[in-house]
PDB file of C-alpha atoms in Angstrom:
ATOM      1  CA  MET A 391      52.042  35.279 -40.191  1.00 62.00           C
ATOM      2  CA  PHE A 392      50.165  31.978 -40.687  1.00 70.00           C
ATOM      3  CA  LYS A 393      50.522  30.084 -43.878  1.00 83.00           C
ATOM      4  CA  LYS A 394      47.745  28.208 -45.617  1.00 84.00           C
ATOM      5  CA  TRP A 395      49.139  24.830 -44.500  1.00 85.00           C
ATOM      6  CA  ASP A 396      49.388  25.942 -40.855  1.00 84.00           C
ATOM      7  CA  ILE A 397      45.676  26.742 -40.769  1.00 86.00           C
ATOM      8  CA  LEU A 398      44.808  23.488 -42.526  1.00 88.00           C
ATOM      9  CA  LEU A 399      46.945  21.485 -40.080  1.00 89.00           C
ATOM     10  CA  ALA A 400      45.319  23.219 -37.099  1.00 88.00           C
ATOM     11  CA  ALA A 401      41.831  22.496 -38.482  1.00 89.00           C
ATOM     12  CA  VAL A 402      42.656  18.811 -39.013  1.00 90.00           C
ATOM     13  CA  LEU A 403      44.030  18.540 -35.462  1.00 90.00           C
ATOM     14  CA  VAL A 404      40.905  20.144 -34.008  1.00 89.00           C
ATOM     15  CA  LEU A 405      38.697  17.716 -35.958  1.00 89.00           C
ATOM     16  CA  LEU A 406      40.724  14.693 -34.831  1.00 87.00           C
ATOM     17  CA  ILE A 407      40.645  15.768 -31.195  1.00 88.00           C
ATOM     18  CA  GLY A 408      36.893  16.393 -31.392  1.00 82.00           C
ATOM     19  CA  ALA A 409      36.234  13.010 -33.000  1.00 81.00           C
ATOM     20  CA  SER A 410      38.330  11.156 -30.421  1.00 81.00           C
ATOM     21  CA  TRP A 411      36.541  12.991 -27.609  1.00 75.00           C
ATOM     22  CA  LEU A 412      33.164  11.784 -28.939  1.00 74.00           C
ATOM     23  CA  LEU A 413      34.366   8.180 -28.863  1.00 71.00           C
ATOM     24  CA  PHE A 414      35.011   8.340 -25.129  1.00 69.00           C
ATOM     25  CA  LEU A 415      31.806   9.981 -23.956  1.00 64.00           C
ATOM     26  CA  PRO A 416      30.278   7.954 -21.102  1.00 56.00           C
ATOM     27  CA  GLN A 417      27.321   5.822 -22.075  1.00 53.00           C
ATOM     28  CA  ASN A 418      24.923   5.683 -19.148  1.00 51.00           C
ATOM     29  CA  GLY A 419      22.319   3.017 -18.644  1.00 50.00           C
ATOM     30  CA  ALA A 420      22.095  -0.503 -19.940  1.00 48.00           C
ATOM     31  CA  GLY A 421      20.317   0.376 -23.170  1.00 51.00           C
ATOM     32  CA  PRO A 422      16.733   0.097 -24.401  1.00 57.00           C
ATOM     33  CA  GLU A 423      16.719  -3.702 -24.080  1.00 83.00           C
ATOM     34  CA  ALA A 424      17.506  -3.594 -20.349  1.00 90.00           C
ATOM     35  CA  TYR A 425      15.243  -5.241 -17.809  1.00 93.00           C
ATOM     36  CA  ALA A 426      15.027  -5.790 -14.066  1.00 95.00           C
ATOM     37  CA  LEU A 427      15.235  -9.402 -12.929  1.00 96.00           C
ATOM     38  CA  VAL A 428      13.475  -9.863  -9.574  1.00 96.00           C
ATOM     39  CA  GLN A 429      14.398 -12.893  -7.471  1.00 96.00           C
ATOM     40  CA  VAL A 430      13.024 -13.908  -4.082  1.00 95.00           C
ATOM     41  CA  ASN A 431      14.671 -16.670  -2.053  1.00 92.00           C
ATOM     42  CA  GLY A 432      16.695 -17.624  -5.147  1.00 91.00           C
ATOM     43  CA  GLU A 433      13.679 -18.047  -7.441  1.00 94.00           C
ATOM     44  CA  ASP A 434      12.873 -15.790 -10.396  1.00 94.00           C
ATOM     45  CA  ARG A 435       9.734 -13.723  -9.798  1.00 93.00           C
ATOM     46  CA  GLY A 436       9.744 -11.789 -13.044  1.00 93.00           C
ATOM     47  CA  ARG A 437      11.555  -9.735 -15.648  1.00 94.00           C
ATOM     48  CA  TYR A 438      10.378  -6.175 -16.092  1.00 95.00           C
ATOM     49  CA  PRO A 439      11.575  -3.938 -18.959  1.00 94.00           C
ATOM     50  CA  LEU A 440      13.112  -0.667 -17.805  1.00 93.00           C
ATOM     51  CA  SER A 441      11.536   1.060 -20.795  1.00 91.00           C
ATOM     52  CA  GLU A 442       8.035   0.747 -19.257  1.00 92.00           C
ATOM     53  CA  ASP A 443       7.142   2.737 -16.133  1.00 94.00           C
ATOM     54  CA  THR A 444       5.437   0.515 -13.568  1.00 95.00           C
ATOM     55  CA  ALA A 445       5.167  -0.242  -9.870  1.00 96.00           C
ATOM     56  CA  PHE A 446       4.553  -3.619  -8.275  1.00 95.00           C
ATOM     57  CA  THR A 447       4.672  -5.321  -4.902  1.00 95.00           C
ATOM     58  CA  VAL A 448       6.883  -8.325  -4.208  1.00 94.00           C
ATOM     59  CA  GLU A 449       5.487 -10.424  -1.346  1.00 92.00           C
ATOM     60  CA  TRP A 450       6.924 -13.559   0.235  1.00 87.00           C
ATOM     61  CA  ASP A 451       6.311 -15.166   3.628  1.00 89.00           C
ATOM     62  CA  GLY A 452       4.998 -11.959   5.197  1.00 91.00           C
ATOM     63  CA  HIS A 453       7.730  -9.800   3.669  1.00 91.00           C
ATOM     64  CA  ARG A 454       6.819  -6.998   1.292  1.00 94.00           C
ATOM     65  CA  ASN A 455       8.766  -4.707  -1.035  1.00 95.00           C
ATOM     66  CA  LEU A 456       7.291  -2.055  -3.315  1.00 96.00           C
ATOM     67  CA  VAL A 457       9.403  -1.852  -6.487  1.00 96.00           C
ATOM     68  CA  GLU A 458       9.113   1.047  -8.911  1.00 97.00           C
ATOM     69  CA  ILE A 459      10.431   1.408 -12.457  1.00 96.00           C
ATOM     70  CA  ARG A 460      10.459   4.984 -13.696  1.00 95.00           C
ATOM     71  CA  ASN A 461      12.423   6.789 -16.420  1.00 92.00           C
ATOM     72  CA  GLY A 462      14.508   3.695 -17.164  1.00 91.00           C
ATOM     73  CA  LYS A 463      15.577   3.185 -13.541  1.00 94.00           C
ATOM     74  CA  VAL A 464      14.431   0.690 -10.917  1.00 96.00           C
ATOM     75  CA  SER A 465      14.260   1.274  -7.153  1.00 96.00           C
ATOM     76  CA  VAL A 466      12.658  -0.053  -3.986  1.00 96.00           C
ATOM     77  CA  THR A 467      10.376   2.629  -2.539  1.00 96.00           C
ATOM     78  CA  GLU A 468       8.853   0.768   0.426  1.00 95.00           C
ATOM     79  CA  ALA A 469       9.882  -2.296   2.416  1.00 94.00           C
ATOM     80  CA  ASN A 470       8.995  -3.902   5.737  1.00 93.00           C
ATOM     81  CA  CYS A 471      12.487  -5.314   6.271  1.00 89.00           C
ATOM     82  CA  GLY A 472      13.320  -3.195   9.302  1.00 84.00           C
ATOM     83  CA  ASN A 473      16.581  -1.506   8.316  1.00 88.00           C
ATOM     84  CA  GLY A 474      15.454  -0.151   4.917  1.00 90.00           C
ATOM     85  CA  GLN A 475      18.879  -0.605   3.354  1.00 93.00           C
ATOM     86  CA  CYS A 476      17.262  -1.650   0.059  1.00 92.00           C
ATOM     87  CA  ILE A 477      15.458   1.706  -0.097  1.00 94.00           C
ATOM     88  CA  LYS A 478      18.693   3.598   0.631  1.00 94.00           C
ATOM     89  CA  MET A 479      20.413   1.871  -2.308  1.00 93.00           C
ATOM     90  CA  GLY A 480      18.510   4.243  -4.595  1.00 94.00           C
ATOM     91  CA  GLU A 481      17.894   3.855  -8.316  1.00 95.00           C
ATOM     92  CA  ILE A 482      19.855   1.535 -10.584  1.00 95.00           C
ATOM     93  CA  ASP A 483      19.909   1.430 -14.379  1.00 90.00           C
ATOM     94  CA  SER A 484      23.154  -0.147 -15.595  1.00 88.00           C
ATOM     95  CA  ALA A 485      23.660  -3.805 -16.439  1.00 87.00           C
ATOM     96  CA  GLY A 486      25.110  -5.693 -13.480  1.00 88.00           C
ATOM     97  CA  GLU A 487      23.870  -3.308 -10.783  1.00 92.00           C
ATOM     98  CA  MET A 488      21.856  -4.846  -7.942  1.00 95.00           C
ATOM     99  CA  ILE A 489      19.498  -3.933  -5.136  1.00 96.00           C
ATOM    100  CA  VAL A 490      19.571  -6.474  -2.315  1.00 95.00           C
ATOM    101  CA  CYS A 491      17.138  -6.816   0.590  1.00 94.00           C
ATOM    102  CA  LEU A 492      18.658  -9.526   2.787  1.00 92.00           C
ATOM    103  CA  PRO A 493      15.905  -9.691   5.444  1.00 92.00           C
ATOM    104  CA  ASN A 494      13.263 -10.174   2.726  1.00 92.00           C
ATOM    105  CA  LYS A 495      15.550 -12.413   0.603  1.00 93.00           C
ATOM    106  CA  MET A 496      14.926 -10.271  -2.487  1.00 95.00           C
ATOM    107  CA  VAL A 497      17.458  -9.363  -5.188  1.00 96.00           C
ATOM    108  CA  ILE A 498      16.844  -7.048  -8.152  1.00 96.00           C
ATOM    109  CA  THR A 499      19.450  -7.183 -10.922  1.00 96.00           C
ATOM    110  CA  VAL A 500      19.577  -5.025 -14.035  1.00 94.00           C
ATOM    111  CA  GLU A 501      20.383  -7.184 -17.045  1.00 92.00           C
ATOM    112  CA  SER A 502      20.752  -6.360 -20.703  1.00 86.00           C
ATOM    113  CA  GLU A 503      20.432  -8.372 -23.896  1.00 77.00           C
ATOM    114  CA  GLY A 504      23.173  -6.337 -25.567  1.00 65.00           C
ATOM    115  CA  PRO A 505      26.795  -5.814 -24.578  1.00 59.00           C
ATOM    116  CA  GLN A 506      27.419  -4.360 -21.129  1.00 57.00           C
ATOM    117  CA  GLN A 507      28.243  -0.656 -21.172  1.00 59.00           C
ATOM    118  CA  GLY A 508      30.143   1.462 -18.730  1.00 62.00           C
ATOM    119  CA  PRO A 509      32.941   0.590 -16.321  1.00 65.00           C
ATOM    120  CA  ASP A 510      33.398  -2.896 -14.888  1.00 66.00           C
ATOM    121  CA  VAL A 511      34.197  -1.660 -11.365  1.00 72.00           C
ATOM    122  CA  ILE A 512      33.920   1.647  -9.520  1.00 75.00           C
ATOM    123  CA  VAL A 513      36.127   1.954  -6.427  1.00 80.00           C
ATOM    124  CA  ARG A 514      35.490   4.635  -3.826  1.00 75.00           C
TER     125      ARG A 514
END
């Protein structure tokens, strides 16, 4: 029925397919060296590592945003901007992603010291 070489060839093919599949697994997040860069009105307010859970308030000219870093992701949990769009943006964790609060002039960008991982653009 099957010869010795047929089984060997099938085993090699299975191993090659498995190895190539592992190469293309998605790599989520920006890596352990990722940090959140917080800017208000174009000025840097701080860099916060995503590896450390923390919460802090960003205040400027009567505007206030509560920023939370948890489980390697950063989000805005409270804001007095009126529309709350920055809260609805949810959590971000990949290099290049941003949370923007236009009324409060605040921008949070995830940056990474290493090479950027994941897709360049996602179109919906």
